[in-house]
XYZ file of C-alpha atoms in Angstrom:
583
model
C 100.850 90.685 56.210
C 103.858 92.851 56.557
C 105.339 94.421 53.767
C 108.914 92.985 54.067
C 107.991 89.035 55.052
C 109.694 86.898 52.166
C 112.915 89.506 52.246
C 116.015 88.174 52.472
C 118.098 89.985 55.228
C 120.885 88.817 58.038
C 119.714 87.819 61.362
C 120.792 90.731 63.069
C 118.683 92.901 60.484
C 115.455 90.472 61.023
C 116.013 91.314 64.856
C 115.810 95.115 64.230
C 112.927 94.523 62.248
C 111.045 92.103 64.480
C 111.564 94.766 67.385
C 109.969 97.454 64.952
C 107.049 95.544 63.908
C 106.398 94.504 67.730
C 105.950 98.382 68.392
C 109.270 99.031 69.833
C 110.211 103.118 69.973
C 112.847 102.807 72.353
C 115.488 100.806 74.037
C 118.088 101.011 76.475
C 121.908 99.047 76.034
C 125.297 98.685 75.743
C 126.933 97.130 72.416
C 129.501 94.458 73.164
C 131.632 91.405 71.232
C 128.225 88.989 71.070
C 125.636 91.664 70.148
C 127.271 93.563 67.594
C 126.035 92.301 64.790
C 122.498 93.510 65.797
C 124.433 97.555 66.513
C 124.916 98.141 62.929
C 121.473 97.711 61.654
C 119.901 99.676 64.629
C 122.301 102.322 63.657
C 119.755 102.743 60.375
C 116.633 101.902 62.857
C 113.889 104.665 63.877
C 113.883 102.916 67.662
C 115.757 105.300 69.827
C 118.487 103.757 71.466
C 119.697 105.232 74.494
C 123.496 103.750 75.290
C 123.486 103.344 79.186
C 126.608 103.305 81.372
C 125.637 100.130 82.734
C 122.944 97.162 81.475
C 121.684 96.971 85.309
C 120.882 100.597 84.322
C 118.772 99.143 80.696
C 117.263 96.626 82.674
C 115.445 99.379 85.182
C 115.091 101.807 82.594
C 113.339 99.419 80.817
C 111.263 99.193 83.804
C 110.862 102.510 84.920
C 109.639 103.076 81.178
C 106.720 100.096 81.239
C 105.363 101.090 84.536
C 105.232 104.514 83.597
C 103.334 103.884 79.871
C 102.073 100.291 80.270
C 104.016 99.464 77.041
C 106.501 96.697 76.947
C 110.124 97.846 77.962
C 112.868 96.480 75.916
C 116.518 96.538 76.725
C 119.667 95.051 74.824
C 123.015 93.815 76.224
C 126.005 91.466 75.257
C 127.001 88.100 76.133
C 128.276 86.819 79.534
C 128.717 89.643 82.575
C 126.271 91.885 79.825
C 123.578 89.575 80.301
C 124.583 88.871 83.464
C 124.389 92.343 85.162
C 120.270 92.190 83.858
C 119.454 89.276 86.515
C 118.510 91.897 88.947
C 116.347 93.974 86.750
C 114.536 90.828 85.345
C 113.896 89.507 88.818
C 112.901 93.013 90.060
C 110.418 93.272 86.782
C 109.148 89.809 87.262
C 109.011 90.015 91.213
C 106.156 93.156 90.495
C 104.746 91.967 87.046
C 106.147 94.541 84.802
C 106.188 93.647 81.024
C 109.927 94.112 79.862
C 111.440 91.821 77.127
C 115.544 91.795 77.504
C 117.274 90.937 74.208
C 120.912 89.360 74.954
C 123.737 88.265 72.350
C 125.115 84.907 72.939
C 128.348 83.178 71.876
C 128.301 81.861 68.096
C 126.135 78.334 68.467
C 128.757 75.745 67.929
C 130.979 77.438 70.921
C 128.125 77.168 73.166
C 129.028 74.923 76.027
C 132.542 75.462 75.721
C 133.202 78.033 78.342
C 133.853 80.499 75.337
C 134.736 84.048 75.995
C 132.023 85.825 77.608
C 129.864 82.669 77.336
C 127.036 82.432 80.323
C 124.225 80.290 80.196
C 121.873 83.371 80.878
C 118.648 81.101 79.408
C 119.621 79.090 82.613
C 120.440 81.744 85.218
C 117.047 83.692 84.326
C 114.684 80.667 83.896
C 113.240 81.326 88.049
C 113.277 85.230 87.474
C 111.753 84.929 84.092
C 108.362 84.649 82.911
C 109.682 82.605 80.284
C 113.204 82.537 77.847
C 114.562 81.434 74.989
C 117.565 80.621 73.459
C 118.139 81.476 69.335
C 120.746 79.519 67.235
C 118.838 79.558 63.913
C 118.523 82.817 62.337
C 115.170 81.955 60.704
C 113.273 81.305 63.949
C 114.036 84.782 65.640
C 110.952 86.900 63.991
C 108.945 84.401 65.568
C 110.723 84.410 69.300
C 110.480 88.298 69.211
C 106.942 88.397 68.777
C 106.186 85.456 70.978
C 108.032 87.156 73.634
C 106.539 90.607 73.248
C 103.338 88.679 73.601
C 104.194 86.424 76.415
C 104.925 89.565 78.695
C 102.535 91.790 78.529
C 99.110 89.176 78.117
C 98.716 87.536 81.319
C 100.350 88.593 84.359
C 102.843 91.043 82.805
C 106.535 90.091 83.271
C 109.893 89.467 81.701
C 110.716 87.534 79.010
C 114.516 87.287 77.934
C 115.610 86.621 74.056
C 119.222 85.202 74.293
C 119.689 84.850 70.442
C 123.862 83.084 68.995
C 126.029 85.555 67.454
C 126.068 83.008 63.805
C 122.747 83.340 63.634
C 122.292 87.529 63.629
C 125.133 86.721 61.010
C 123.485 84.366 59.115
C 121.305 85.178 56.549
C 117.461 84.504 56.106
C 114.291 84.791 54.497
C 112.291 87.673 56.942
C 108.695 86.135 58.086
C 106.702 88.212 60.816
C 103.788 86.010 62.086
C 100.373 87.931 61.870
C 99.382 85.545 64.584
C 100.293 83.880 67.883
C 98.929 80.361 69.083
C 101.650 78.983 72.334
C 101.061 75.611 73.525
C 99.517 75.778 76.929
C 99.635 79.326 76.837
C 95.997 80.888 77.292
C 95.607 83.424 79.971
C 91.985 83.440 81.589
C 90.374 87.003 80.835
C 86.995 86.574 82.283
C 85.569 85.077 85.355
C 83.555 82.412 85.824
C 79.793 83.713 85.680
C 78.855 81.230 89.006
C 81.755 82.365 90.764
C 80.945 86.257 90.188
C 77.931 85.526 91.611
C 79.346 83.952 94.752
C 81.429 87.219 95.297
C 78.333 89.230 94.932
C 76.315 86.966 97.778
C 79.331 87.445 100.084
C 79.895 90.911 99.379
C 76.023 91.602 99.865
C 76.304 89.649 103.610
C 79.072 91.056 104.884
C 79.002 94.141 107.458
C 82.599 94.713 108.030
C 84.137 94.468 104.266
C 87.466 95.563 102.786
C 88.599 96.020 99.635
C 92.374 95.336 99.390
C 93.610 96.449 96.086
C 97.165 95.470 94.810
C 99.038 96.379 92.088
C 96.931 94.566 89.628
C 94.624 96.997 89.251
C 97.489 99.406 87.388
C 98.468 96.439 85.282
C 94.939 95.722 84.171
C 94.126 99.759 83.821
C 91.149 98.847 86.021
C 91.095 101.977 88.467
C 87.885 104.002 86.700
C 86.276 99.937 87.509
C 87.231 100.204 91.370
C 86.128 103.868 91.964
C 82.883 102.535 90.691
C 82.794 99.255 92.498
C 84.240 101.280 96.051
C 81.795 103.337 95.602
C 78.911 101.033 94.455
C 80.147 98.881 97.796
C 80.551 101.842 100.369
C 83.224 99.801 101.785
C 87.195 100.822 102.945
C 89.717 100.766 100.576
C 93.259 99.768 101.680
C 96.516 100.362 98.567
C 99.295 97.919 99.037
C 102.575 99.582 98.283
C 102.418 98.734 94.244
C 98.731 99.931 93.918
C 99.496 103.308 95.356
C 97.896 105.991 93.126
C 95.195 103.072 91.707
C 92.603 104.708 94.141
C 92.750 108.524 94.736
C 94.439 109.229 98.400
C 92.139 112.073 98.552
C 88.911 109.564 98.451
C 86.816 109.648 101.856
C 86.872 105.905 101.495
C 90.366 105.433 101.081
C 92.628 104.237 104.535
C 95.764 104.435 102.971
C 98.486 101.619 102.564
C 98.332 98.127 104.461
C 100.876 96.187 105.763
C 104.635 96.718 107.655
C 104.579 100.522 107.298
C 100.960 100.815 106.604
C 98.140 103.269 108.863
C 96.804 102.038 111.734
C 93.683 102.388 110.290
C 94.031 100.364 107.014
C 96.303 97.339 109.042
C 93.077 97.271 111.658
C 90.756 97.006 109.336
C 92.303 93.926 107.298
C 92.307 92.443 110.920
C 88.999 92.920 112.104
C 87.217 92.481 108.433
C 84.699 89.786 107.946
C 85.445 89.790 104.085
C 88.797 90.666 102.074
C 87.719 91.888 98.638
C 91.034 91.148 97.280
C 91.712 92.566 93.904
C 94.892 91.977 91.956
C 97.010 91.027 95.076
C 99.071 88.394 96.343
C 98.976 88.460 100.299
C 102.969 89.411 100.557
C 104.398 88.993 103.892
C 104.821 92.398 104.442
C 101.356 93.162 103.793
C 100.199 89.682 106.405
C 102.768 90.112 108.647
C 102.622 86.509 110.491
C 100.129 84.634 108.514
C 98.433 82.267 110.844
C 97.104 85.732 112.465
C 96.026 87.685 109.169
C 92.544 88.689 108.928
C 91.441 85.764 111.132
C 87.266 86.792 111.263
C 87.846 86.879 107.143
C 86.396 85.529 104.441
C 88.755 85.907 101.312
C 87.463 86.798 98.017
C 90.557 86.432 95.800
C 90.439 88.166 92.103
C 93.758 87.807 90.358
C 94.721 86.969 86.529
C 97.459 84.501 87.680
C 95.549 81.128 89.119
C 98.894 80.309 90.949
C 97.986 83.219 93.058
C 94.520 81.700 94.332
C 95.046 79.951 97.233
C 99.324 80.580 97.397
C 99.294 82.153 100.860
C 95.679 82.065 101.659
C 92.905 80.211 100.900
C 89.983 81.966 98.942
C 86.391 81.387 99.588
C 85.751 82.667 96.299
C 88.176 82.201 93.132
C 87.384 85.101 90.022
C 90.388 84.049 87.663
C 90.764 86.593 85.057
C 91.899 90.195 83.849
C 90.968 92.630 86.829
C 88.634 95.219 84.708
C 87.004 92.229 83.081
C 86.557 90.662 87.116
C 85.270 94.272 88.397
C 82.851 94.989 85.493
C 81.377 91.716 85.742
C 80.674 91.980 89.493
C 79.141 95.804 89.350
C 75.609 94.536 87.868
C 75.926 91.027 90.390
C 76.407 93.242 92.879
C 73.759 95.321 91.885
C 71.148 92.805 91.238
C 72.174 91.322 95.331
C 71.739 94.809 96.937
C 68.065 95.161 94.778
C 67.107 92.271 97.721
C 69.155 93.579 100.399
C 71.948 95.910 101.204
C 74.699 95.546 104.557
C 74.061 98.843 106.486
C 78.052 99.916 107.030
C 77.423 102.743 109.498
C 78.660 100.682 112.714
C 82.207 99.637 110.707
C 82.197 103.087 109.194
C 82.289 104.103 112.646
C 85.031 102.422 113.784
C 87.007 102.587 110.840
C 86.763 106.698 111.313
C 87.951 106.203 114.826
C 91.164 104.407 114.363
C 91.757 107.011 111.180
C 91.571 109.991 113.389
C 93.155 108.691 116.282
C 95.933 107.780 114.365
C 96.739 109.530 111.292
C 100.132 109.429 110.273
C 102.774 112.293 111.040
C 105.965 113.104 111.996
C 108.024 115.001 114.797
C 110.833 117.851 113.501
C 114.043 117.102 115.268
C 114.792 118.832 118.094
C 118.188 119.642 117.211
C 117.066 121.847 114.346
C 117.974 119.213 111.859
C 115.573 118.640 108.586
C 112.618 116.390 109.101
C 113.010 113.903 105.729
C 109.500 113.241 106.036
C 108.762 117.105 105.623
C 111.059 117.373 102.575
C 109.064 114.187 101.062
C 105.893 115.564 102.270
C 106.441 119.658 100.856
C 107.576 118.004 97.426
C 104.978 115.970 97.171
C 102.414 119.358 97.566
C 104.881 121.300 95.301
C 105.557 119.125 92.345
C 101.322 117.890 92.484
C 99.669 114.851 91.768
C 100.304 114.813 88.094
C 104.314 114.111 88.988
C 105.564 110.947 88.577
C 107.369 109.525 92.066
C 109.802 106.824 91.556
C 111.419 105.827 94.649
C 114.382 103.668 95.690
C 114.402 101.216 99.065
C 114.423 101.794 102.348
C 113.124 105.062 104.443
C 112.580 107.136 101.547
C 110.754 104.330 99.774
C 108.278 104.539 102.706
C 108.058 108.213 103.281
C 107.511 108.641 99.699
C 104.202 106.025 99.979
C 103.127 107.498 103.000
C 103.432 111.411 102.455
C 103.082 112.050 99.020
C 98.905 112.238 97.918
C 98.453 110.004 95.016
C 95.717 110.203 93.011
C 96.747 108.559 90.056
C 97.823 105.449 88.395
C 101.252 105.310 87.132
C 102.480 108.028 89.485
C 104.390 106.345 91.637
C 106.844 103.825 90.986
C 109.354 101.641 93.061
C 110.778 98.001 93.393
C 108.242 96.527 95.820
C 108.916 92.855 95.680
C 112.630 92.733 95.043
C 113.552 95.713 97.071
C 116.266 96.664 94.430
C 118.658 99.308 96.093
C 119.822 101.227 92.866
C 115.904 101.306 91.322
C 115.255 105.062 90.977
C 117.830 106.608 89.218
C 117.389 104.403 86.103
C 113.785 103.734 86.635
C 113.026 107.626 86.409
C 115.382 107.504 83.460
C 113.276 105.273 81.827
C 109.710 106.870 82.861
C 110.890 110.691 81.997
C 111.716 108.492 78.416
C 108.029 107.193 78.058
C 106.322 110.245 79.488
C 108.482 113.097 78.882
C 105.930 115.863 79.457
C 105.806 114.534 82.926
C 107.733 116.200 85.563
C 110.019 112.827 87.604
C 111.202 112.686 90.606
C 113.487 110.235 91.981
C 113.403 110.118 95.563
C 116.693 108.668 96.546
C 118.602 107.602 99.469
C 122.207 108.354 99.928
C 122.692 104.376 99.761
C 120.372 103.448 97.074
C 121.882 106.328 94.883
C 125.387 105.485 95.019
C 124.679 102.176 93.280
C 123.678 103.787 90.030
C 124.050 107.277 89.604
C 126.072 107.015 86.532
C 122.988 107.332 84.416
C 122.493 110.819 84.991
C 125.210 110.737 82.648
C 122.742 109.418 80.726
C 120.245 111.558 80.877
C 122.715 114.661 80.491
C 123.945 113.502 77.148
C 120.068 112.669 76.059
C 118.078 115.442 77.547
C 116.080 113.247 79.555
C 116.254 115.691 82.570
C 114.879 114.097 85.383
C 114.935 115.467 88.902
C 116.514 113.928 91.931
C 115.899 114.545 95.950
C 118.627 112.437 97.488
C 117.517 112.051 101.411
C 121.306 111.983 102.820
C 120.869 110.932 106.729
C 124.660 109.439 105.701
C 123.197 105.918 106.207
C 121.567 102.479 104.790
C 118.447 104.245 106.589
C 116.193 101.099 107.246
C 119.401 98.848 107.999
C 120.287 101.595 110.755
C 116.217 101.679 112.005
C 116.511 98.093 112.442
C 120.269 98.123 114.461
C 118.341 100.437 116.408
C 115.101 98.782 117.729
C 116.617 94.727 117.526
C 120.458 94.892 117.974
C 120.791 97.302 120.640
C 121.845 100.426 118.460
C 125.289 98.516 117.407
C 125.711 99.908 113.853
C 127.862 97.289 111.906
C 128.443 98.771 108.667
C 125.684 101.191 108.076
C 127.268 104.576 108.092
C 128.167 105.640 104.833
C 129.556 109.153 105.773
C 127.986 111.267 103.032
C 127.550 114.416 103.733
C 131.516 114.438 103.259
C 131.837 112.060 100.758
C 131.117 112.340 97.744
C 129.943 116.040 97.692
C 126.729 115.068 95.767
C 126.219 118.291 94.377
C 129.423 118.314 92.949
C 129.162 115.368 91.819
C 125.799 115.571 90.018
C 127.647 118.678 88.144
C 130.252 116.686 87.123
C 128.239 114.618 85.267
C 126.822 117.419 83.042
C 123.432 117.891 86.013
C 122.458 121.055 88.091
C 123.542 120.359 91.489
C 122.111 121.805 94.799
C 121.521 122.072 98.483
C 119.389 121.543 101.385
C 119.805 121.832 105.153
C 117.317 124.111 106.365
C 113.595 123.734 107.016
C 113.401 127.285 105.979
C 115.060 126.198 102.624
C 113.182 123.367 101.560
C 110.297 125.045 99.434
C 112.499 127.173 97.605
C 115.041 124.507 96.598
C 112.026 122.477 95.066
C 111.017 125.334 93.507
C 114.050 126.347 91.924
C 114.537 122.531 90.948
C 111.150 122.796 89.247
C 112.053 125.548 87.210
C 115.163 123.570 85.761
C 113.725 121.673 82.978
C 116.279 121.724 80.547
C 118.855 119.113 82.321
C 118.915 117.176 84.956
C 119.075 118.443 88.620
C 119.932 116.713 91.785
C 119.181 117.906 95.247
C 121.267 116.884 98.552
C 118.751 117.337 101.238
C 121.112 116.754 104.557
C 118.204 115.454 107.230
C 117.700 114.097 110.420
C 119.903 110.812 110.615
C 117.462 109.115 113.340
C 114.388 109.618 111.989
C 112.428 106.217 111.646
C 109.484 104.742 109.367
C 106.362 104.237 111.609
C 103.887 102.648 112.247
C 105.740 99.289 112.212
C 104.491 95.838 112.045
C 108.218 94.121 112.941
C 109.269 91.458 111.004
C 107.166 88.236 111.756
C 104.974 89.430 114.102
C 101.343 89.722 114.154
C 99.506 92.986 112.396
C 98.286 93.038 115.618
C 101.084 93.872 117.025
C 101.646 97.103 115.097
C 103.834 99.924 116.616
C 103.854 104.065 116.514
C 106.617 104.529 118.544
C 110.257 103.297 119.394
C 108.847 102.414 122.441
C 107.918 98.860 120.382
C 105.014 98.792 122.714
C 101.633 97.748 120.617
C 99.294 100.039 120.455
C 96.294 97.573 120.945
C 95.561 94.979 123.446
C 92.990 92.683 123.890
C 90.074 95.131 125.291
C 90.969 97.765 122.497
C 90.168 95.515 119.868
């Protein structure tokens, strides 16, 4: 029982202490009118608060921070457009299951309702981005709410859980009480699978002659990666990492066909389409993995293994359900699968065959520009071999988002982060923030696009002020990159509103010195390795590179939008690679 249960104390003081006792080392906020009375006691907390220059800035930091660790990221804001501006960054965190719990000040209880200053129902705006909410008016009930919360998001399917808690009652006193234990009302997450339905996997597994193992981002959640090198292995079959499992599976793994779906290798989109069995592991059949659904993986049967049962069946039906934490599923189907190949093992060598086939005749690459302009997939690829697997990659959205999945080797977990099922321009500067926070002996890049970075570079500010000195490669092709791609191949190369002119302004590399960072350059192939370098070598504060590239350069392969995986694209051409008598 802890120490200070039975002390009397103000709200505000309880919250402090709740936050300590749930683990909490660091934060990220802003004080304001409704929160205050929770600022003075963390002025006398050990948690390290880090005062952002914007809470859409906590919310990611938060986020970058819990992806990085696998800790629960906490941020703090006030009332009204304070709570407000964290919508994004709890949707984003919920959207890709990231444990984050936002704490928010609310108007004093009895002025709740009446359009008070800086009043917002945020308990209502977050309640479809949240994993679940609450709302505090009675100072004696907010021990319980923190732990309950810190609980409720990272058990489970990890997610975000906001604490909106009334100004009277952080003023308020009470009598402290820290529960020593949790029990929520229809709140039980499954951990292990059902023993007959193991067994089911294990029969199909054991029949099938043209398997796949699509992994999703579950397997970092659950820490289950050492389980799925064992199980690939064990299986001899293809692995294919959706876009928020990259790194869960090492790139350099013979095995391994890279990343599925919209931008994903010919190789690993083929093989989802001509498998006989998904192995799917922690993933939720996104449309940009599918592409049109009624065509997915039609020869397929689906083994689903996912910790959230709403997932089973959601967008595909499964042949066989294993409901329950991903290292629990996987070590529990390693000795069934065992004791099924002890009668009879699938002989792979004729899908291994083909699967080696589509690898090598289409890897993925890149042209330079003829023009002598910079390649961004080179700059993305060289500072992927310079800074090393060990890095941690946090990207924002769009081209660079891609060409950082595709060209940077990942080997593993919790090296490479990004805003997968939001898409949240304005991610990576914050997120990186937040990672460099929870792993500081890690070197962090943010790979940036000119767009995506002018949403929220203010927190290199920041980082200046709290040596968190995180590294930056903005790729500046002047435009909202993917926006432009699209204009390009579907509306006839009219470009409404997608030029953003920056290689004149702002002079990033002014600009990042202006805000207390190292700025520099890069326009020349010849340049590139030496600018990383030199970026490398800065370690003391933050450094920012404008790498001026190729404005034209596209993301491919391409599956477009609603169209069949079959379908899939390597040139601007738009002509599909397949037909009928290739596949």
């Amino acid at each position: 029982m802890s120490s200070e249960n039975g002390t009397k104390m103000t709200g505000a003081t309880s919250l402090v202490k709740s936050l300590e006792h749930a683990g909490v080392d660091v934060m990220f906020g802003i004080p304001g009118g409704a929160i205050l009375p929770a600022y003075d006691p963390i002025f006398d907390s050990p948690i390290r608060h880090i005062l952002v220059r914007h809470e859409q800035g906590a919310g990611h930091a938060a986020t970058g921070y819990a992806q990085a660790t696998g800790r629960v990221g906490v941020c703090i804001a006030t009332s009204g457009p304070g709570a407000t501006n964290l919508v994004t960054p709890l949707a984003d965190a919920q959207m890709d299951s990231v444990p984050i719990v936002a704490i928010t000040g609310q108007v004093a209880s009895g002025a709740i309702g009446t359009d008070a200053f800086q009043e917002a129902d945020i308990r209502g705006i977050t309640m479809p981005v949240t994993k679940h909410n609450y709302l505090v008016t009675d100072a004696a009930d907010i021990p319980r709410a923190i732990a309950e919360a810190f609980h409720i998001a990272r058990t489970g399917r990890p997610g975000a859980v906001l604490v909106d808690i009334a100004k009277d009652a952080m003023q308020n006193q009470t009598i402290f009480n820290w529960p020593e234990s949790l029990s929520l009302a229809g709140y039980s997450p499954v951990l292990d699978p059902e023993t007959s339905a193991v067994r089911d996997a294990a029969r199909l597994i054991s029949e099938s002659s043209s398997p796949v193992l699509y992994v999703g981002g579950g397997v970092i959640k659950s820490n289950a990666h050492k389980e799925l090198l064992k199980l690939a292995e064990l299986t001899g079959a293809p692995v294919v990492t959706t876009l928020m499992a990259r790194g869960g599976f090492p790139d350099s793994h013979h095995q391994h066909l890279g990343m599925p779906g919209m931008h994903g290798t010919v190789a690993a989109v083929t093989a989802l389409q001509k498998a006989d069995l998904l192995i799917t592991l922690g993933a939720r059949f996104d449309d940009r993995v599918t592409g049109k659904l009624s065509s997915f993986a039609p020869l397929a049967k689906i083994i689903h293994a996912d910790i959230d049962p709403a997932e089973i069946g959601k967008n595909r039906r499964a042949d066989v359900a294993l409901v329950g934490d991903l290292k629990r599923t996987i070590e529990a189907l390693i000795p069934a699968l065992n004791a099924e190949y002890s009668k009879s093992k699938p002989d792979l060598t004729a899908w291994w065959i083909q699967l080696n086939s589509w690898r090598s005749r289409y890897p993925l690459g890149y042209d330079h520009p003829e023009d002598g302009s910079l390649s961004p997939q080179f700059v993305i690829e060289r500072l992927g071999k310079i800074a090393g697997p060990e890095a941690i990659y946090v990207s924002g959205v769009g081209q660079h988002q891609m060409w950082a999945s595709q060209f940077v080797s990942y080997e593993n977990p919790r090296t490479w982060l990004n805003s997968g099922g939001l898409g949240t321009m304005g991610y990576s500067i914050p997120a990186a923030m937040g990672a460099k926070v929870g792993a500081p002996d890690k070197v962090v890049w943010a790979i940036d696009g000119d767009g995506c970075f002018q949403m929220t570079n203010q927190e290199l500010v920041t980082c200046a002020l709290n040596n968190i000195p995180i590294k930056v490669a903005i790729i500046n092709n002047e435009s909202l990159g993917m926006v432009r791609q699209w204009q390009t191949l579907f509306y006839n190369q009219r470009y409404s509103n997608t030029d953003l002119h920056s290689k004149r302004i702002p002079d990033f590399a002014k600009l990042a010195e202006a805000m207390g960072c190292v700025g520099l350059r890069c326009d020349s192939r010849d340049d590139v390795d030496r600018t990383i370098a030199q970026a490398m070598e800065i370690n003391d504060q933050p450094v920012v590179v404008d790498f001026s590239v190729h404005r034209d350069a596209m993301v491919w392969p391409m599956v477009a939008a609603g169209t069949s995986n079959d379908d899939i694209v390597i040139a601007r051409s738009m002509a599909p690679i397949w037909d009928s008598q290739e596949l």
